[in-house]
PDB file of C-alpha atoms in Angstrom:
ATOM      1  CA  UNK A 638     100.066 172.071  89.473  1.00  0.00           C
ATOM      2  CA  UNK A 639     101.542 172.179  92.967  1.00  0.00           C
ATOM      3  CA  UNK A 640     102.254 175.691  94.216  1.00  0.00           C
ATOM      4  CA  UNK A 641     104.856 176.728  96.732  1.00  0.00           C
ATOM      5  CA  UNK A 642     103.655 178.318  99.921  1.00  0.00           C
ATOM      6  CA  UNK A 643     102.875 182.051  99.821  1.00  0.00           C
ATOM      7  CA  UNK A 644     105.381 182.525 102.638  1.00  0.00           C
ATOM      8  CA  UNK A 645     108.881 181.149 102.261  1.00  0.00           C
ATOM      9  CA  UNK A 646     111.626 180.650 104.837  1.00  0.00           C
ATOM     10  CA  UNK A 647     115.056 182.269 104.556  1.00  0.00           C
ATOM     11  CA  UNK A 648     117.639 179.845 105.928  1.00  0.00           C
ATOM     12  CA  UNK A 649     120.718 182.084 105.882  1.00  0.00           C
ATOM     13  CA  UNK A 650     120.547 182.962 109.564  1.00  0.00           C
ATOM     14  CA  UNK A 651     120.546 179.321 110.655  1.00  0.00           C
ATOM     15  CA  UNK A 652     124.282 179.075 110.055  1.00  0.00           C
ATOM     16  CA  UNK A 653     125.140 182.607 111.113  1.00  0.00           C
ATOM     17  CA  UNK A 654     124.805 185.881 109.237  1.00  0.00           C
ATOM     18  CA  UNK A 655     123.629 188.655 111.517  1.00  0.00           C
ATOM     19  CA  UNK A 656     123.756 186.308 114.450  1.00  0.00           C
ATOM     20  CA  UNK A 657     125.678 183.353 115.851  1.00  0.00           C
ATOM     21  CA  UNK A 658     124.977 180.052 114.048  1.00  0.00           C
ATOM     22  CA  UNK A 659     122.439 177.713 115.585  1.00  0.00           C
ATOM     23  CA  UNK A 660     123.242 174.153 116.488  1.00  0.00           C
ATOM     24  CA  UNK A 661     122.201 171.606 113.868  1.00  0.00           C
ATOM     25  CA  UNK A 662     119.546 170.331 116.246  1.00  0.00           C
ATOM     26  CA  UNK A 663     117.968 173.765 116.695  1.00  0.00           C
ATOM     27  CA  UNK A 664     118.235 174.628 113.006  1.00  0.00           C
ATOM     28  CA  UNK A 665     116.596 171.395 111.897  1.00  0.00           C
ATOM     29  CA  UNK A 666     113.894 171.844 114.527  1.00  0.00           C
ATOM     30  CA  UNK A 667     112.939 175.228 113.057  1.00  0.00           C
ATOM     31  CA  UNK A 668     112.951 173.869 109.491  1.00  0.00           C
ATOM     32  CA  UNK A 669     110.706 170.968 110.487  1.00  0.00           C
ATOM     33  CA  UNK A 670     108.345 173.271 112.370  1.00  0.00           C
ATOM     34  CA  UNK A 671     108.086 175.598 109.374  1.00  0.00           C
ATOM     35  CA  UNK A 672     107.356 172.668 107.060  1.00  0.00           C
ATOM     36  CA  UNK A 673     104.748 171.232 109.409  1.00  0.00           C
ATOM     37  CA  UNK A 674     103.014 174.619 109.390  1.00  0.00           C
ATOM     38  CA  UNK A 675     102.723 174.678 105.613  1.00  0.00           C
ATOM     39  CA  UNK A 676     105.919 176.339 104.408  1.00  0.00           C
ATOM     40  CA  UNK A 677     107.338 174.519 101.381  1.00  0.00           C
ATOM     41  CA  UNK A 678     109.782 177.109 100.017  1.00  0.00           C
ATOM     42  CA  UNK A 679     113.192 177.213 101.725  1.00  0.00           C
ATOM     43  CA  UNK A 680     115.886 179.587 100.466  1.00  0.00           C
ATOM     44  CA  UNK A 681     119.537 178.587 100.837  1.00  0.00           C
ATOM     45  CA  UNK A 682     122.833 179.147  99.016  1.00  0.00           C
ATOM     46  CA  UNK A 683     126.352 177.780  99.093  1.00  0.00           C
ATOM     47  CA  UNK A 684     127.710 181.120 100.329  1.00  0.00           C
ATOM     48  CA  UNK A 685     125.603 180.999 103.473  1.00  0.00           C
ATOM     49  CA  UNK A 686     127.826 179.887 106.317  1.00  0.00           C
ATOM     50  CA  UNK A 687     130.574 178.704 103.986  1.00  0.00           C
ATOM     51  CA  UNK A 688     128.526 175.794 102.538  1.00  0.00           C
ATOM     52  CA  UNK A 689     127.273 174.854 105.994  1.00  0.00           C
ATOM     53  CA  UNK A 690     123.787 176.152 105.207  1.00  0.00           C
ATOM     54  CA  UNK A 691     123.188 173.892 102.240  1.00  0.00           C
ATOM     55  CA  UNK A 692     124.553 170.968 104.213  1.00  0.00           C
ATOM     56  CA  UNK A 693     122.162 171.718 107.074  1.00  0.00           C
ATOM     57  CA  UNK A 694     119.106 172.204 104.871  1.00  0.00           C
ATOM     58  CA  UNK A 695     119.983 169.200 102.740  1.00  0.00           C
ATOM     59  CA  UNK A 696     120.629 166.775 105.585  1.00  0.00           C
ATOM     60  CA  UNK A 697     118.877 163.520 104.909  1.00  0.00           C
ATOM     61  CA  UNK A 698     118.732 159.938 105.985  1.00  0.00           C
ATOM     62  CA  UNK A 699     116.241 157.171 105.451  1.00  0.00           C
ATOM     63  CA  UNK A 700     112.847 157.956 106.966  1.00  0.00           C
ATOM     64  CA  UNK A 701     112.172 154.678 108.743  1.00  0.00           C
ATOM     65  CA  UNK A 702     108.441 155.408 108.839  1.00  0.00           C
ATOM     66  CA  UNK A 703     108.216 155.297 105.028  1.00  0.00           C
ATOM     67  CA  UNK A 704     108.612 151.882 103.336  1.00  0.00           C
ATOM     68  CA  UNK A 705     111.249 151.839 100.603  1.00  0.00           C
ATOM     69  CA  UNK A 706     108.526 150.568  98.263  1.00  0.00           C
ATOM     70  CA  UNK A 707     106.687 153.884  98.646  1.00  0.00           C
ATOM     71  CA  UNK A 708     109.816 155.943  98.013  1.00  0.00           C
ATOM     72  CA  UNK A 709     110.826 154.014  94.902  1.00  0.00           C
ATOM     73  CA  UNK A 710     107.208 153.958  93.766  1.00  0.00           C
ATOM     74  CA  UNK A 711     107.189 157.755  93.644  1.00  0.00           C
ATOM     75  CA  UNK A 712     110.527 157.813  91.836  1.00  0.00           C
ATOM     76  CA  UNK A 713     109.134 155.287  89.359  1.00  0.00           C
ATOM     77  CA  UNK A 714     106.404 157.791  88.482  1.00  0.00           C
ATOM     78  CA  UNK A 715     109.079 160.379  87.709  1.00  0.00           C
ATOM     79  CA  UNK A 716     110.797 157.899  85.390  1.00  0.00           C
ATOM     80  CA  UNK A 717     107.513 157.217  83.609  1.00  0.00           C
ATOM     81  CA  UNK A 718     106.898 160.961  83.269  1.00  0.00           C
ATOM     82  CA  UNK A 719     110.334 161.401  81.722  1.00  0.00           C
ATOM     83  CA  UNK A 720     111.531 163.693  84.502  1.00  0.00           C
ATOM     84  CA  UNK A 721     114.355 161.387  85.554  1.00  0.00           C
ATOM     85  CA  UNK A 722     116.030 158.505  83.745  1.00  0.00           C
ATOM     86  CA  UNK A 723     117.324 156.216  86.465  1.00  0.00           C
ATOM     87  CA  UNK A 724     116.994 155.425  90.153  1.00  0.00           C
ATOM     88  CA  UNK A 725     119.921 154.786  92.473  1.00  0.00           C
ATOM     89  CA  UNK A 726     120.420 154.028  96.143  1.00  0.00           C
ATOM     90  CA  UNK A 727     123.136 154.871  98.640  1.00  0.00           C
ATOM     91  CA  UNK A 728     124.148 152.938 101.765  1.00  0.00           C
ATOM     92  CA  UNK A 729     121.357 150.381 101.526  1.00  0.00           C
ATOM     93  CA  UNK A 730     121.105 146.946 103.104  1.00  0.00           C
ATOM     94  CA  UNK A 731     120.562 143.800 100.984  1.00  0.00           C
ATOM     95  CA  UNK A 732     116.922 143.632 102.066  1.00  0.00           C
ATOM     96  CA  UNK A 733     116.301 147.254 101.101  1.00  0.00           C
ATOM     97  CA  UNK A 734     117.999 146.757  97.733  1.00  0.00           C
ATOM     98  CA  UNK A 735     115.833 143.740  96.890  1.00  0.00           C
ATOM     99  CA  UNK A 736     112.618 145.458  97.950  1.00  0.00           C
ATOM    100  CA  UNK A 737     113.463 148.616  96.022  1.00  0.00           C
ATOM    101  CA  UNK A 738     114.478 146.687  92.905  1.00  0.00           C
ATOM    102  CA  UNK A 739     111.190 144.772  92.962  1.00  0.00           C
ATOM    103  CA  UNK A 740     109.306 148.057  92.497  1.00  0.00           C
ATOM    104  CA  UNK A 741     111.569 149.478  89.779  1.00  0.00           C
ATOM    105  CA  UNK A 742     115.007 148.432  88.522  1.00  0.00           C
ATOM    106  CA  UNK A 743     117.763 150.105  90.513  1.00  0.00           C
ATOM    107  CA  UNK A 744     120.515 151.327  88.209  1.00  0.00           C
ATOM    108  CA  UNK A 745     123.317 152.038  90.666  1.00  0.00           C
ATOM    109  CA  UNK A 746     124.226 151.590  94.310  1.00  0.00           C
ATOM    110  CA  UNK A 747     126.682 153.873  96.091  1.00  0.00           C
ATOM    111  CA  UNK A 748     128.639 152.246  98.915  1.00  0.00           C
ATOM    112  CA  UNK A 749     132.024 152.713 100.543  1.00  0.00           C
ATOM    113  CA  UNK A 750     134.526 150.292  99.030  1.00  0.00           C
ATOM    114  CA  UNK A 751     138.290 150.404  99.250  1.00  0.00           C
ATOM    115  CA  UNK A 752     141.167 148.226 100.357  1.00  0.00           C
ATOM    116  CA  UNK A 753     140.322 148.915 103.984  1.00  0.00           C
ATOM    117  CA  UNK A 754     136.540 148.947 103.726  1.00  0.00           C
ATOM    118  CA  UNK A 755     135.543 145.650 102.150  1.00  0.00           C
ATOM    119  CA  UNK A 756     132.503 144.397 104.018  1.00  0.00           C
ATOM    120  CA  UNK A 757     130.231 144.897 100.992  1.00  0.00           C
ATOM    121  CA  UNK A 758     132.023 142.013  99.285  1.00  0.00           C
ATOM    122  CA  UNK A 759     130.092 139.542 101.445  1.00  0.00           C
ATOM    123  CA  UNK A 760     126.525 140.220 100.327  1.00  0.00           C
ATOM    124  CA  UNK A 761     126.176 143.556  98.571  1.00  0.00           C
ATOM    125  CA  UNK A 762     128.465 142.955  95.585  1.00  0.00           C
ATOM    126  CA  UNK A 763     127.031 139.497  94.747  1.00  0.00           C
ATOM    127  CA  UNK A 764     123.500 140.888  95.079  1.00  0.00           C
ATOM    128  CA  UNK A 765     124.217 143.825  92.777  1.00  0.00           C
ATOM    129  CA  UNK A 766     125.584 141.467  90.161  1.00  0.00           C
ATOM    130  CA  UNK A 767     122.612 139.158  90.521  1.00  0.00           C
ATOM    131  CA  UNK A 768     120.241 142.070  89.899  1.00  0.00           C
ATOM    132  CA  UNK A 769     122.370 143.911  87.339  1.00  0.00           C
ATOM    133  CA  UNK A 770     122.983 146.969  89.512  1.00  0.00           C
ATOM    134  CA  UNK A 771     126.059 149.108  88.919  1.00  0.00           C
ATOM    135  CA  UNK A 772     128.372 149.736  91.877  1.00  0.00           C
ATOM    136  CA  UNK A 773     129.591 153.245  92.720  1.00  0.00           C
ATOM    137  CA  UNK A 774     132.311 153.041  95.399  1.00  0.00           C
ATOM    138  CA  UNK A 775     132.847 156.222  97.363  1.00  0.00           C
ATOM    139  CA  UNK A 776     136.046 156.893  99.338  1.00  0.00           C
ATOM    140  CA  UNK A 777     138.012 154.411  97.175  1.00  0.00           C
ATOM    141  CA  UNK A 778     141.222 155.901  98.583  1.00  0.00           C
ATOM    142  CA  UNK A 779     140.193 155.429 102.205  1.00  0.00           C
ATOM    143  CA  UNK A 780     139.377 159.120 102.721  1.00  0.00           C
ATOM    144  CA  UNK A 781     142.799 160.008 101.404  1.00  0.00           C
ATOM    145  CA  UNK A 782     144.715 157.523 103.537  1.00  0.00           C
ATOM    146  CA  UNK A 783     146.109 155.640 100.547  1.00  0.00           C
ATOM    147  CA  UNK A 784     147.215 158.961  99.133  1.00  0.00           C
ATOM    148  CA  UNK A 785     149.377 159.403 102.216  1.00  0.00           C
ATOM    149  CA  UNK A 786     147.020 161.427 104.354  1.00  0.00           C
ATOM    150  CA  UNK A 787     148.092 161.085 107.963  1.00  0.00           C
ATOM    151  CA  UNK A 788     151.277 159.257 106.961  1.00  0.00           C
ATOM    152  CA  UNK A 789     153.324 161.385 104.573  1.00  0.00           C
ATOM    153  CA  UNK A 790     150.868 164.295 104.549  1.00  0.00           C
ATOM    154  CA  UNK A 791     149.416 166.256 107.436  1.00  0.00           C
ATOM    155  CA  UNK A 792     145.966 165.287 108.627  1.00  0.00           C
ATOM    156  CA  UNK A 793     143.152 167.830 108.146  1.00  0.00           C
ATOM    157  CA  UNK A 794     141.377 168.799 111.356  1.00  0.00           C
ATOM    158  CA  UNK A 795     138.044 167.348 110.217  1.00  0.00           C
ATOM    159  CA  UNK A 796     139.617 163.896 109.795  1.00  0.00           C
ATOM    160  CA  UNK A 797     141.505 163.927 113.078  1.00  0.00           C
ATOM    161  CA  UNK A 798     138.315 162.887 114.881  1.00  0.00           C
ATOM    162  CA  UNK A 799     137.550 160.040 112.492  1.00  0.00           C
ATOM    163  CA  UNK A 800     138.066 156.636 114.186  1.00  0.00           C
ATOM    164  CA  UNK A 801     140.483 155.442 111.506  1.00  0.00           C
ATOM    165  CA  UNK A 802     142.688 158.483 111.909  1.00  0.00           C
ATOM    166  CA  UNK A 803     142.791 158.677 115.675  1.00  0.00           C
ATOM    167  CA  UNK A 804     146.294 158.347 116.951  1.00  0.00           C
ATOM    168  CA  UNK A 805     146.179 154.774 118.243  1.00  0.00           C
ATOM    169  CA  UNK A 806     144.420 153.483 115.115  1.00  0.00           C
ATOM    170  CA  UNK A 807     146.499 155.544 112.724  1.00  0.00           C
ATOM    171  CA  UNK A 808     149.685 154.031 114.099  1.00  0.00           C
ATOM    172  CA  UNK A 809     148.315 150.549 113.397  1.00  0.00           C
ATOM    173  CA  UNK A 810     146.980 151.524 109.994  1.00  0.00           C
ATOM    174  CA  UNK A 811     150.356 152.873 108.922  1.00  0.00           C
ATOM    175  CA  UNK A 812     151.314 149.230 108.414  1.00  0.00           C
ATOM    176  CA  UNK A 813     148.694 149.118 105.677  1.00  0.00           C
ATOM    177  CA  UNK A 814     150.228 152.118 103.969  1.00  0.00           C
ATOM    178  CA  UNK A 815     153.657 150.491 104.048  1.00  0.00           C
ATOM    179  CA  UNK A 816     152.216 147.397 102.402  1.00  0.00           C
ATOM    180  CA  UNK A 817     150.582 149.263  99.557  1.00  0.00           C
ATOM    181  CA  UNK A 818     153.642 151.481  99.143  1.00  0.00           C
ATOM    182  CA  UNK A 819     155.790 148.390  98.598  1.00  0.00           C
ATOM    183  CA  UNK A 820     153.310 146.977  96.099  1.00  0.00           C
ATOM    184  CA  UNK A 821     153.062 150.324  94.300  1.00  0.00           C
ATOM    185  CA  UNK A 822     156.831 150.446  93.887  1.00  0.00           C
ATOM    186  CA  UNK A 823     156.624 147.028  92.279  1.00  0.00           C
ATOM    187  CA  UNK A 824     154.093 148.307  89.733  1.00  0.00           C
ATOM    188  CA  UNK A 825     155.767 151.659  89.146  1.00  0.00           C
ATOM    189  CA  UNK A 826     152.896 153.767  90.414  1.00  0.00           C
ATOM    190  CA  UNK A 827     151.828 155.676  93.501  1.00  0.00           C
ATOM    191  CA  UNK A 828     150.070 153.990  96.443  1.00  0.00           C
ATOM    192  CA  UNK A 829     146.934 155.984  95.626  1.00  0.00           C
ATOM    193  CA  UNK A 830     146.957 154.796  92.021  1.00  0.00           C
ATOM    194  CA  UNK A 831     147.332 151.179  93.063  1.00  0.00           C
ATOM    195  CA  UNK A 832     144.505 151.457  95.597  1.00  0.00           C
ATOM    196  CA  UNK A 833     142.246 153.081  93.004  1.00  0.00           C
ATOM    197  CA  UNK A 834     143.232 150.597  90.299  1.00  0.00           C
ATOM    198  CA  UNK A 835     142.316 147.740  92.627  1.00  0.00           C
ATOM    199  CA  UNK A 836     138.794 149.129  92.969  1.00  0.00           C
ATOM    200  CA  UNK A 837     138.472 150.069  89.289  1.00  0.00           C
ATOM    201  CA  UNK A 838     139.441 146.625  88.109  1.00  0.00           C
ATOM    202  CA  UNK A 839     136.963 144.746  90.276  1.00  0.00           C
ATOM    203  CA  UNK A 840     134.637 144.717  87.277  1.00  0.00           C
ATOM    204  CA  UNK A 841     133.150 146.676  84.385  1.00  0.00           C
ATOM    205  CA  UNK A 842     130.154 147.412  86.598  1.00  0.00           C
ATOM    206  CA  UNK A 843     132.302 149.339  89.103  1.00  0.00           C
ATOM    207  CA  UNK A 844     132.629 153.134  88.800  1.00  0.00           C
ATOM    208  CA  UNK A 845     134.504 154.634  91.773  1.00  0.00           C
ATOM    209  CA  UNK A 846     134.187 158.332  92.586  1.00  0.00           C
ATOM    210  CA  UNK A 847     137.447 159.607  94.090  1.00  0.00           C
ATOM    211  CA  UNK A 848     137.445 163.288  94.928  1.00  0.00           C
ATOM    212  CA  UNK A 849     140.255 165.814  95.138  1.00  0.00           C
ATOM    213  CA  UNK A 850     140.951 169.529  95.340  1.00  0.00           C
ATOM    214  CA  UNK A 851     144.268 169.268  93.495  1.00  0.00           C
ATOM    215  CA  UNK A 852     144.881 169.063  89.738  1.00  0.00           C
ATOM    216  CA  UNK A 853     147.884 166.796  90.310  1.00  0.00           C
ATOM    217  CA  UNK A 854     145.762 164.278  92.182  1.00  0.00           C
ATOM    218  CA  UNK A 855     143.113 164.446  89.468  1.00  0.00           C
ATOM    219  CA  UNK A 856     145.732 163.686  86.831  1.00  0.00           C
ATOM    220  CA  UNK A 857     147.049 160.814  88.943  1.00  0.00           C
ATOM    221  CA  UNK A 858     143.526 159.420  89.298  1.00  0.00           C
ATOM    222  CA  UNK A 859     142.957 159.565  85.551  1.00  0.00           C
ATOM    223  CA  UNK A 860     146.402 158.073  84.985  1.00  0.00           C
ATOM    224  CA  UNK A 861     145.271 155.012  86.904  1.00  0.00           C
ATOM    225  CA  UNK A 862     143.617 153.736  83.715  1.00  0.00           C
ATOM    226  CA  UNK A 863     147.082 153.056  82.311  1.00  0.00           C
ATOM    227  CA  UNK A 864     147.797 150.635  85.146  1.00  0.00           C
ATOM    228  CA  UNK A 865     146.785 147.115  84.169  1.00  0.00           C
ATOM    229  CA  UNK A 866     146.599 144.519  86.917  1.00  0.00           C
ATOM    230  CA  UNK A 867     146.381 140.789  86.280  1.00  0.00           C
ATOM    231  CA  UNK A 868     144.161 138.461  88.275  1.00  0.00           C
ATOM    232  CA  UNK A 869     147.240 137.390  90.183  1.00  0.00           C
ATOM    233  CA  UNK A 870     148.083 141.032  90.924  1.00  0.00           C
ATOM    234  CA  UNK A 871     144.588 141.700  92.226  1.00  0.00           C
ATOM    235  CA  UNK A 872     144.753 138.600  94.400  1.00  0.00           C
ATOM    236  CA  UNK A 873     148.141 139.586  95.786  1.00  0.00           C
ATOM    237  CA  UNK A 874     146.832 143.026  96.714  1.00  0.00           C
ATOM    238  CA  UNK A 875     143.634 141.598  98.184  1.00  0.00           C
ATOM    239  CA  UNK A 876     145.576 139.108 100.266  1.00  0.00           C
ATOM    240  CA  UNK A 877     147.659 141.922 101.751  1.00  0.00           C
ATOM    241  CA  UNK A 878     144.461 143.612 102.905  1.00  0.00           C
ATOM    242  CA  UNK A 879     142.467 140.644 104.125  1.00  0.00           C
ATOM    243  CA  UNK A 880     138.689 140.960 104.119  1.00  0.00           C
ATOM    244  CA  UNK A 881     138.547 140.646 107.880  1.00  0.00           C
ATOM    245  CA  UNK A 882     141.909 142.005 108.938  1.00  0.00           C
ATOM    246  CA  UNK A 883     140.376 143.370 112.126  1.00  0.00           C
ATOM    247  CA  UNK A 884     143.649 143.421 114.008  1.00  0.00           C
ATOM    248  CA  UNK A 885     144.625 146.503 112.071  1.00  0.00           C
ATOM    249  CA  UNK A 886     141.294 147.999 111.059  1.00  0.00           C
ATOM    250  CA  UNK A 887     139.179 149.956 113.460  1.00  0.00           C
ATOM    251  CA  UNK A 888     135.575 148.799 113.650  1.00  0.00           C
ATOM    252  CA  UNK A 889     132.573 151.038 114.115  1.00  0.00           C
ATOM    253  CA  UNK A 890     128.902 150.328 113.935  1.00  0.00           C
ATOM    254  CA  UNK A 891     126.897 151.139 110.807  1.00  0.00           C
ATOM    255  CA  UNK A 892     123.165 151.403 111.086  1.00  0.00           C
ATOM    256  CA  UNK A 893     121.149 149.738 108.387  1.00  0.00           C
ATOM    257  CA  UNK A 894     117.457 149.341 107.793  1.00  0.00           C
ATOM    258  CA  UNK A 895     116.007 145.896 108.276  1.00  0.00           C
ATOM    259  CA  UNK A 896     112.838 144.597 106.677  1.00  0.00           C
ATOM    260  CA  UNK A 897     110.653 145.886 109.504  1.00  0.00           C
ATOM    261  CA  UNK A 898     111.990 149.382 108.890  1.00  0.00           C
ATOM    262  CA  UNK A 899     113.805 149.665 112.204  1.00  0.00           C
ATOM    263  CA  UNK A 900     117.489 150.288 112.695  1.00  0.00           C
ATOM    264  CA  UNK A 901     119.881 147.453 113.320  1.00  0.00           C
ATOM    265  CA  UNK A 902     123.569 147.638 114.086  1.00  0.00           C
ATOM    266  CA  UNK A 903     126.049 145.991 111.781  1.00  0.00           C
ATOM    267  CA  UNK A 904     129.776 145.854 112.299  1.00  0.00           C
ATOM    268  CA  UNK A 905     131.657 147.536 109.548  1.00  0.00           C
ATOM    269  CA  UNK A 906     135.332 147.407 108.681  1.00  0.00           C
ATOM    270  CA  UNK A 907     137.034 150.742 108.414  1.00  0.00           C
TER     271      UNK A 907
END
């Protein structure tokens, strides 16, 4: 049985308690140093730094020095031991998905997918369907944009710095909101419901995960199931938000892992 280290590390002070919070860089540096020196027990809690502590301690991205085959291989052992049931991936490239799936069937893939983030329709969606992998779209409402955020609602400070919501881009993207608002009126629903319904009805293998802090929005999201769109409806909506409508969608670079394990830049529609 693996034992935790005799000495643990209390993480509360990293995000400020009896002191000023450290920068993420400094905090992560200390955590890594502690781990490299044998400490394997790190204490954190959601009340430390107003959730910031758990976010800092839990930061993760793909370790490019570890082949995906090794990672999934270890998860496969957990499946065989009955400790977990399924394995999923998030933000993976087609190459990574294939390599992971070859080691153990991948059950679900989480990717951003909405009316204004559709690049996964090129390769990712067909690949998932070829391999029988479920699709879990995050931000199906465009980070709240299709719910009116930044248009009919004020913009939270944390989104004001996001490329899509910067002033010059937001002004262009308001045209998109007008389009979906007109279509929503036609279907007797809200723009958010139409945007969510479009994602929901892309297939039985699609399970979007919209989030909200308001009961009303939750009820609206659930109410989306009552909205039935025909193939012609879906096409009409899709055509209004063309797959490569780059004149109105801000582009940023997404880093993905290629087969050599190094980072490559890929243009991504936002």
